[in-house]
Amino acid sequence: VALGCVGMERRVAYEEKRALADACMSALRSVRHSAPRWNALVGSSFGVTKGCLDGAEVIAKSQLPAQAVIRSLEQHAHATTLSAALLRPDVLAFLDAELKYAGYIQKSAHHLDKLRRLEALSIPAAFDPAAVHGLSAEARDRLAAARPNTLRDVRLLAGQNDTAQRLILRHLR
């Protein structure tokens, strides 16, 4: 909103959807069963045969949409705190995406954290770009002229690619 990319109306709609999805997630996490019981409830096997899972984990680990899992719970007389407002199609789609991609998002976040730590790695003042095997002549010249202090500085130099950064990192280690 502050940058002007999203209007206030859209922001309010997103925040409402987020709150409803969080409420739905909380309700799903409150229902726990063994994997065989879940298989019976949803009418199919989803690859997990042992352990205890909550409703959110079932959605995340299966190809089943949130709506199917919730309907299965309702049909088998499970008291859920899911009102019709929580079961709006846009909220269910949001919930499905969040649960199905949570592992990928977590992995990406971990990768970004690692990248940030590596970017902060200091390059010694005595660093000689000519000693890095595999760097192009252009990359060596630019590094010699710029004398970067960190790997982040290397990344920001024009003409430096991921390969050059990896070669420098390998050389520094």
PDB file of N, CA, C and O in Angstrom, residues 96-146:
ATOM      1  N   ASP A  96      -5.079 -24.453   0.276  1.00  0.00           N
ATOM      2  CA  ASP A  96      -4.455 -25.534  -0.494  1.00  0.00           C
ATOM      3  C   ASP A  96      -3.045 -25.147  -0.924  1.00  0.00           C
ATOM      4  O   ASP A  96      -2.096 -25.913  -0.750  1.00  0.00           O
ATOM      5  N   ALA A  97      -2.913 -23.970  -1.506  1.00  0.00           N
ATOM      6  CA  ALA A  97      -1.600 -23.521  -1.989  1.00  0.00           C
ATOM      7  C   ALA A  97      -0.608 -23.421  -0.835  1.00  0.00           C
ATOM      8  O   ALA A  97       0.540 -23.863  -0.949  1.00  0.00           O
ATOM      9  N   GLU A  98      -1.043 -22.855   0.261  1.00  0.00           N
ATOM     10  CA  GLU A  98      -0.146 -22.686   1.403  1.00  0.00           C
ATOM     11  C   GLU A  98       0.331 -24.029   1.947  1.00  0.00           C
ATOM     12  O   GLU A  98       1.508 -24.213   2.236  1.00  0.00           O
ATOM     13  N   LEU A  99      -0.584 -24.975   2.076  1.00  0.00           N
ATOM     14  CA  LEU A  99      -0.212 -26.279   2.620  1.00  0.00           C
ATOM     15  C   LEU A  99       0.596 -27.119   1.638  1.00  0.00           C
ATOM     16  O   LEU A  99       1.563 -27.769   2.023  1.00  0.00           O
ATOM     17  N   LYS A 100       0.221 -27.107   0.376  1.00  0.00           N
ATOM     18  CA  LYS A 100       0.911 -27.930  -0.624  1.00  0.00           C
ATOM     19  C   LYS A 100       2.335 -27.432  -0.880  1.00  0.00           C
ATOM     20  O   LYS A 100       3.227 -28.211  -1.155  1.00  0.00           O
ATOM     21  N   TYR A 101       2.537 -26.120  -0.805  1.00  0.00           N
ATOM     22  CA  TYR A 101       3.843 -25.546  -1.138  1.00  0.00           C
ATOM     23  C   TYR A 101       4.669 -25.148   0.076  1.00  0.00           C
ATOM     24  O   TYR A 101       5.760 -24.608  -0.076  1.00  0.00           O
ATOM     25  N   ALA A 102       4.182 -25.425   1.272  1.00  0.00           N
ATOM     26  CA  ALA A 102       4.895 -25.026   2.490  1.00  0.00           C
ATOM     27  C   ALA A 102       6.320 -25.575   2.530  1.00  0.00           C
ATOM     28  O   ALA A 102       7.256 -24.868   2.898  1.00  0.00           O
ATOM     29  N   GLY A 103       6.499 -26.832   2.135  1.00  0.00           N
ATOM     30  CA  GLY A 103       7.843 -27.429   2.146  1.00  0.00           C
ATOM     31  C   GLY A 103       8.783 -26.727   1.186  1.00  0.00           C
ATOM     32  O   GLY A 103       9.947 -26.478   1.500  1.00  0.00           O
ATOM     33  N   TYR A 104       8.282 -26.393   0.001  1.00  0.00           N
ATOM     34  CA  TYR A 104       9.105 -25.695  -0.992  1.00  0.00           C
ATOM     35  C   TYR A 104       9.459 -24.289  -0.513  1.00  0.00           C
ATOM     36  O   TYR A 104      10.584 -23.827  -0.693  1.00  0.00           O
ATOM     37  N   ILE A 105       8.485 -23.626   0.091  1.00  0.00           N
ATOM     38  CA  ILE A 105       8.718 -22.268   0.591  1.00  0.00           C
ATOM     39  C   ILE A 105       9.743 -22.299   1.716  1.00  0.00           C
ATOM     40  O   ILE A 105      10.652 -21.474   1.767  1.00  0.00           O
ATOM     41  N   GLN A 106       9.623 -23.282   2.597  1.00  0.00           N
ATOM     42  CA  GLN A 106      10.576 -23.419   3.699  1.00  0.00           C
ATOM     43  C   GLN A 106      11.982 -23.704   3.168  1.00  0.00           C
ATOM     44  O   GLN A 106      12.967 -23.144   3.649  1.00  0.00           O
ATOM     45  N   LYS A 107      12.065 -24.558   2.164  1.00  0.00           N
ATOM     46  CA  LYS A 107      13.359 -24.882   1.559  1.00  0.00           C
ATOM     47  C   LYS A 107      13.970 -23.643   0.903  1.00  0.00           C
ATOM     48  O   LYS A 107      15.168 -23.389   1.035  1.00  0.00           O
ATOM     49  N   SER A 108      13.153 -22.868   0.216  1.00  0.00           N
ATOM     50  CA  SER A 108      13.642 -21.634  -0.414  1.00  0.00           C
ATOM     51  C   SER A 108      14.115 -20.628   0.627  1.00  0.00           C
ATOM     52  O   SER A 108      15.136 -19.964   0.434  1.00  0.00           O
ATOM     53  N   ALA A 109      13.377 -20.512   1.715  1.00  0.00           N
ATOM     54  CA  ALA A 109      13.772 -19.599   2.785  1.00  0.00           C
ATOM     55  C   ALA A 109      15.110 -20.023   3.379  1.00  0.00           C
ATOM     56  O   ALA A 109      15.976 -19.180   3.648  1.00  0.00           O
ATOM     57  N   HIS A 110      15.293 -21.323   3.567  1.00  0.00           N
ATOM     58  CA  HIS A 110      16.568 -21.843   4.078  1.00  0.00           C
ATOM     59  C   HIS A 110      17.704 -21.524   3.093  1.00  0.00           C
ATOM     60  O   HIS A 110      18.785 -21.110   3.498  1.00  0.00           O
ATOM     61  N   HIS A 111      17.423 -21.716   1.803  1.00  0.00           N
ATOM     62  CA  HIS A 111      18.422 -21.424   0.769  1.00  0.00           C
ATOM     63  C   HIS A 111      18.788 -19.938   0.775  1.00  0.00           C
ATOM     64  O   HIS A 111      19.968 -19.586   0.661  1.00  0.00           O
ATOM     65  N   LEU A 112      17.796 -19.069   0.921  1.00  0.00           N
ATOM     66  CA  LEU A 112      18.068 -17.625   0.967  1.00  0.00           C
ATOM     67  C   LEU A 112      18.895 -17.249   2.192  1.00  0.00           C
ATOM     68  O   LEU A 112      19.793 -16.411   2.103  1.00  0.00           O
ATOM     69  N   ASP A 113      18.591 -17.858   3.334  1.00  0.00           N
ATOM     70  CA  ASP A 113      19.381 -17.595   4.547  1.00  0.00           C
ATOM     71  C   ASP A 113      20.836 -17.988   4.328  1.00  0.00           C
ATOM     72  O   ASP A 113      21.751 -17.252   4.698  1.00  0.00           O
ATOM     73  N   LYS A 114      21.029 -19.147   3.725  1.00  0.00           N
ATOM     74  CA  LYS A 114      22.390 -19.623   3.453  1.00  0.00           C
ATOM     75  C   LYS A 114      23.096 -18.672   2.491  1.00  0.00           C
ATOM     76  O   LYS A 114      24.270 -18.325   2.686  1.00  0.00           O
ATOM     77  N   LEU A 115      22.379 -18.229   1.467  1.00  0.00           N
ATOM     78  CA  LEU A 115      22.950 -17.305   0.491  1.00  0.00           C
ATOM     79  C   LEU A 115      23.352 -15.990   1.150  1.00  0.00           C
ATOM     80  O   LEU A 115      24.430 -15.455   0.877  1.00  0.00           O
ATOM     81  N   ARG A 116      22.512 -15.481   2.028  1.00  0.00           N
ATOM     82  CA  ARG A 116      22.835 -14.223   2.726  1.00  0.00           C
ATOM     83  C   ARG A 116      24.087 -14.374   3.592  1.00  0.00           C
ATOM     84  O   ARG A 116      24.910 -13.464   3.670  1.00  0.00           O
ATOM     85  N   ARG A 117      24.202 -15.535   4.258  1.00  0.00           N
ATOM     86  CA  ARG A 117      25.407 -15.766   5.077  1.00  0.00           C
ATOM     87  C   ARG A 117      26.650 -15.819   4.195  1.00  0.00           C
ATOM     88  O   ARG A 117      27.692 -15.271   4.541  1.00  0.00           O
ATOM     89  N   LEU A 118      26.533 -16.486   3.038  1.00  0.00           N
ATOM     90  CA  LEU A 118      27.672 -16.578   2.128  1.00  0.00           C
ATOM     91  C   LEU A 118      28.031 -15.216   1.541  1.00  0.00           C
ATOM     92  O   LEU A 118      29.210 -14.900   1.380  1.00  0.00           O
ATOM     93  N   GLU A 119      27.016 -14.411   1.224  1.00  0.00           N
ATOM     94  CA  GLU A 119      27.276 -13.090   0.657  1.00  0.00           C
ATOM     95  C   GLU A 119      28.039 -12.199   1.632  1.00  0.00           C
ATOM     96  O   GLU A 119      28.759 -11.306   1.214  1.00  0.00           O
ATOM     97  N   ALA A 120      27.877 -12.442   2.912  1.00  0.00           N
ATOM     98  CA  ALA A 120      28.561 -11.638   3.921  1.00  0.00           C
ATOM     99  C   ALA A 120      30.013 -12.076   4.121  1.00  0.00           C
ATOM    100  O   ALA A 120      30.777 -11.397   4.823  1.00  0.00           O
ATOM    101  N   LEU A 121      30.413 -13.184   3.492  1.00  0.00           N
ATOM    102  CA  LEU A 121      31.779 -13.684   3.629  1.00  0.00           C
ATOM    103  C   LEU A 121      32.783 -12.647   3.140  1.00  0.00           C
ATOM    104  O   LEU A 121      32.677 -12.127   2.031  1.00  0.00           O
ATOM    105  N   SER A 122      33.734 -12.340   3.975  1.00  0.00           N
ATOM    106  CA  SER A 122      34.748 -11.333   3.640  1.00  0.00           C
ATOM    107  C   SER A 122      35.790 -11.885   2.680  1.00  0.00           C
ATOM    108  O   SER A 122      36.176 -13.043   2.760  1.00  0.00           O
ATOM    109  N   ILE A 123      36.224 -11.014   1.806  1.00  0.00           N
ATOM    110  CA  ILE A 123      37.308 -11.355   0.886  1.00  0.00           C
ATOM    111  C   ILE A 123      38.563 -10.663   1.417  1.00  0.00           C
ATOM    112  O   ILE A 123      38.564  -9.447   1.613  1.00  0.00           O
ATOM    113  N   PRO A 124      39.613 -11.430   1.681  1.00  0.00           N
ATOM    114  CA  PRO A 124      40.828 -10.830   2.249  1.00  0.00           C
ATOM    115  C   PRO A 124      41.418  -9.754   1.325  1.00  0.00           C
ATOM    116  O   PRO A 124      41.285  -9.820   0.102  1.00  0.00           O
ATOM    117  N   ALA A 125      42.089  -8.797   1.928  1.00  0.00           N
ATOM    118  CA  ALA A 125      42.714  -7.712   1.150  1.00  0.00           C
ATOM    119  C   ALA A 125      43.777  -8.267   0.204  1.00  0.00           C
ATOM    120  O   ALA A 125      44.015  -7.715  -0.874  1.00  0.00           O
ATOM    121  N   ALA A 126      44.383  -9.371   0.579  1.00  0.00           N
ATOM    122  CA  ALA A 126      45.442  -9.966  -0.239  1.00  0.00           C
ATOM    123  C   ALA A 126      44.889 -10.870  -1.346  1.00  0.00           C
ATOM    124  O   ALA A 126      45.661 -11.536  -2.042  1.00  0.00           O
ATOM    125  N   PHE A 127      43.599 -10.884  -1.534  1.00  0.00           N
ATOM    126  CA  PHE A 127      42.961 -11.733  -2.546  1.00  0.00           C
ATOM    127  C   PHE A 127      43.498 -11.386  -3.933  1.00  0.00           C
ATOM    128  O   PHE A 127      43.508 -10.230  -4.341  1.00  0.00           O
ATOM    129  N   ASP A 128      43.927 -12.422  -4.655  1.00  0.00           N
ATOM    130  CA  ASP A 128      44.454 -12.240  -6.010  1.00  0.00           C
ATOM    131  C   ASP A 128      43.530 -12.952  -6.997  1.00  0.00           C
ATOM    132  O   ASP A 128      43.532 -14.187  -7.056  1.00  0.00           O
ATOM    133  N   PRO A 129      42.749 -12.199  -7.785  1.00  0.00           N
ATOM    134  CA  PRO A 129      41.831 -12.826  -8.745  1.00  0.00           C
ATOM    135  C   PRO A 129      42.537 -13.737  -9.748  1.00  0.00           C
ATOM    136  O   PRO A 129      41.948 -14.700 -10.232  1.00  0.00           O
ATOM    137  N   ALA A 130      43.799 -13.463 -10.044  1.00  0.00           N
ATOM    138  CA  ALA A 130      44.537 -14.286 -11.005  1.00  0.00           C
ATOM    139  C   ALA A 130      44.746 -15.706 -10.481  1.00  0.00           C
ATOM    140  O   ALA A 130      44.947 -16.633 -11.256  1.00  0.00           O
ATOM    141  N   ALA A 131      44.669 -15.893  -9.159  1.00  0.00           N
ATOM    142  CA  ALA A 131      44.889 -17.203  -8.561  1.00  0.00           C
ATOM    143  C   ALA A 131      43.637 -18.089  -8.588  1.00  0.00           C
ATOM    144  O   ALA A 131      43.707 -19.262  -8.248  1.00  0.00           O
ATOM    145  N   VAL A 132      42.509 -17.528  -9.011  1.00  0.00           N
ATOM    146  CA  VAL A 132      41.260 -18.290  -9.046  1.00  0.00           C
ATOM    147  C   VAL A 132      41.165 -18.993 -10.390  1.00  0.00           C
ATOM    148  O   VAL A 132      40.988 -18.355 -11.431  1.00  0.00           O
ATOM    149  N   HIS A 133      41.288 -20.312 -10.373  1.00  0.00           N
ATOM    150  CA  HIS A 133      41.250 -21.098 -11.614  1.00  0.00           C
ATOM    151  C   HIS A 133      39.830 -21.132 -12.169  1.00  0.00           C
ATOM    152  O   HIS A 133      38.875 -21.324 -11.429  1.00  0.00           O
ATOM    153  N   GLY A 134      39.713 -20.914 -13.471  1.00  0.00           N
ATOM    154  CA  GLY A 134      38.422 -20.996 -14.133  1.00  0.00           C
ATOM    155  C   GLY A 134      37.756 -19.660 -14.394  1.00  0.00           C
ATOM    156  O   GLY A 134      36.776 -19.594 -15.122  1.00  0.00           O
ATOM    157  N   LEU A 135      38.265 -18.584 -13.788  1.00  0.00           N
ATOM    158  CA  LEU A 135      37.685 -17.254 -14.027  1.00  0.00           C
ATOM    159  C   LEU A 135      38.098 -16.750 -15.405  1.00  0.00           C
ATOM    160  O   LEU A 135      39.234 -16.951 -15.840  1.00  0.00           O
ATOM    161  N   SER A 136      37.180 -16.073 -16.056  1.00  0.00           N
ATOM    162  CA  SER A 136      37.516 -15.494 -17.357  1.00  0.00           C
ATOM    163  C   SER A 136      38.464 -14.321 -17.151  1.00  0.00           C
ATOM    164  O   SER A 136      38.558 -13.755 -16.057  1.00  0.00           O
ATOM    165  N   ALA A 137      39.158 -13.942 -18.196  1.00  0.00           N
ATOM    166  CA  ALA A 137      40.079 -12.799 -18.122  1.00  0.00           C
ATOM    167  C   ALA A 137      39.313 -11.529 -17.764  1.00  0.00           C
ATOM    168  O   ALA A 137      39.788 -10.699 -16.970  1.00  0.00           O
ATOM    169  N   GLU A 138      38.114 -11.378 -18.329  1.00  0.00           N
ATOM    170  CA  GLU A 138      37.301 -10.192 -18.036  1.00  0.00           C
ATOM    171  C   GLU A 138      36.931 -10.152 -16.558  1.00  0.00           C
ATOM    172  O   GLU A 138      37.022  -9.105 -15.907  1.00  0.00           O
ATOM    173  N   ALA A 139      36.519 -11.295 -15.999  1.00  0.00           N
ATOM    174  CA  ALA A 139      36.150 -11.351 -14.588  1.00  0.00           C
ATOM    175  C   ALA A 139      37.350 -11.031 -13.705  1.00  0.00           C
ATOM    176  O   ALA A 139      37.236 -10.280 -12.732  1.00  0.00           O
ATOM    177  N   ARG A 140      38.516 -11.558 -14.060  1.00  0.00           N
ATOM    178  CA  ARG A 140      39.730 -11.256 -13.278  1.00  0.00           C
ATOM    179  C   ARG A 140      40.043  -9.768 -13.304  1.00  0.00           C
ATOM    180  O   ARG A 140      40.374  -9.177 -12.278  1.00  0.00           O
ATOM    181  N   ASP A 141      39.949  -9.163 -14.495  1.00  0.00           N
ATOM    182  CA  ASP A 141      40.237  -7.726 -14.622  1.00  0.00           C
ATOM    183  C   ASP A 141      39.270  -6.890 -13.786  1.00  0.00           C
ATOM    184  O   ASP A 141      39.686  -5.966 -13.090  1.00  0.00           O
ATOM    185  N   ARG A 142      37.994  -7.214 -13.860  1.00  0.00           N
ATOM    186  CA  ARG A 142      36.996  -6.451 -13.094  1.00  0.00           C
ATOM    187  C   ARG A 142      37.215  -6.609 -11.588  1.00  0.00           C
ATOM    188  O   ARG A 142      37.080  -5.647 -10.832  1.00  0.00           O
ATOM    189  N   LEU A 143      37.531  -7.819 -11.158  1.00  0.00           N
ATOM    190  CA  LEU A 143      37.781  -8.048  -9.734  1.00  0.00           C
ATOM    191  C   LEU A 143      39.028  -7.318  -9.261  1.00  0.00           C
ATOM    192  O   LEU A 143      39.050  -6.756  -8.165  1.00  0.00           O
ATOM    193  N   ALA A 144      40.057  -7.337 -10.076  1.00  0.00           N
ATOM    194  CA  ALA A 144      41.300  -6.648  -9.715  1.00  0.00           C
ATOM    195  C   ALA A 144      41.068  -5.145  -9.612  1.00  0.00           C
ATOM    196  O   ALA A 144      41.612  -4.485  -8.713  1.00  0.00           O
ATOM    197  N   ALA A 145      40.237  -4.594 -10.487  1.00  0.00           N
ATOM    198  CA  ALA A 145      39.977  -3.154 -10.474  1.00  0.00           C
ATOM    199  C   ALA A 145      39.059  -2.760  -9.314  1.00  0.00           C
ATOM    200  O   ALA A 145      39.264  -1.725  -8.676  1.00  0.00           O
ATOM    201  N   ALA A 146      38.055  -3.582  -9.031  1.00  0.00           N
ATOM    202  CA  ALA A 146      37.056  -3.221  -8.021  1.00  0.00           C
ATOM    203  C   ALA A 146      37.488  -3.559  -6.595  1.00  0.00           C
ATOM    204  O   ALA A 146      37.062  -2.902  -5.651  1.00  0.00           O
TER     205      ALA A 146
END
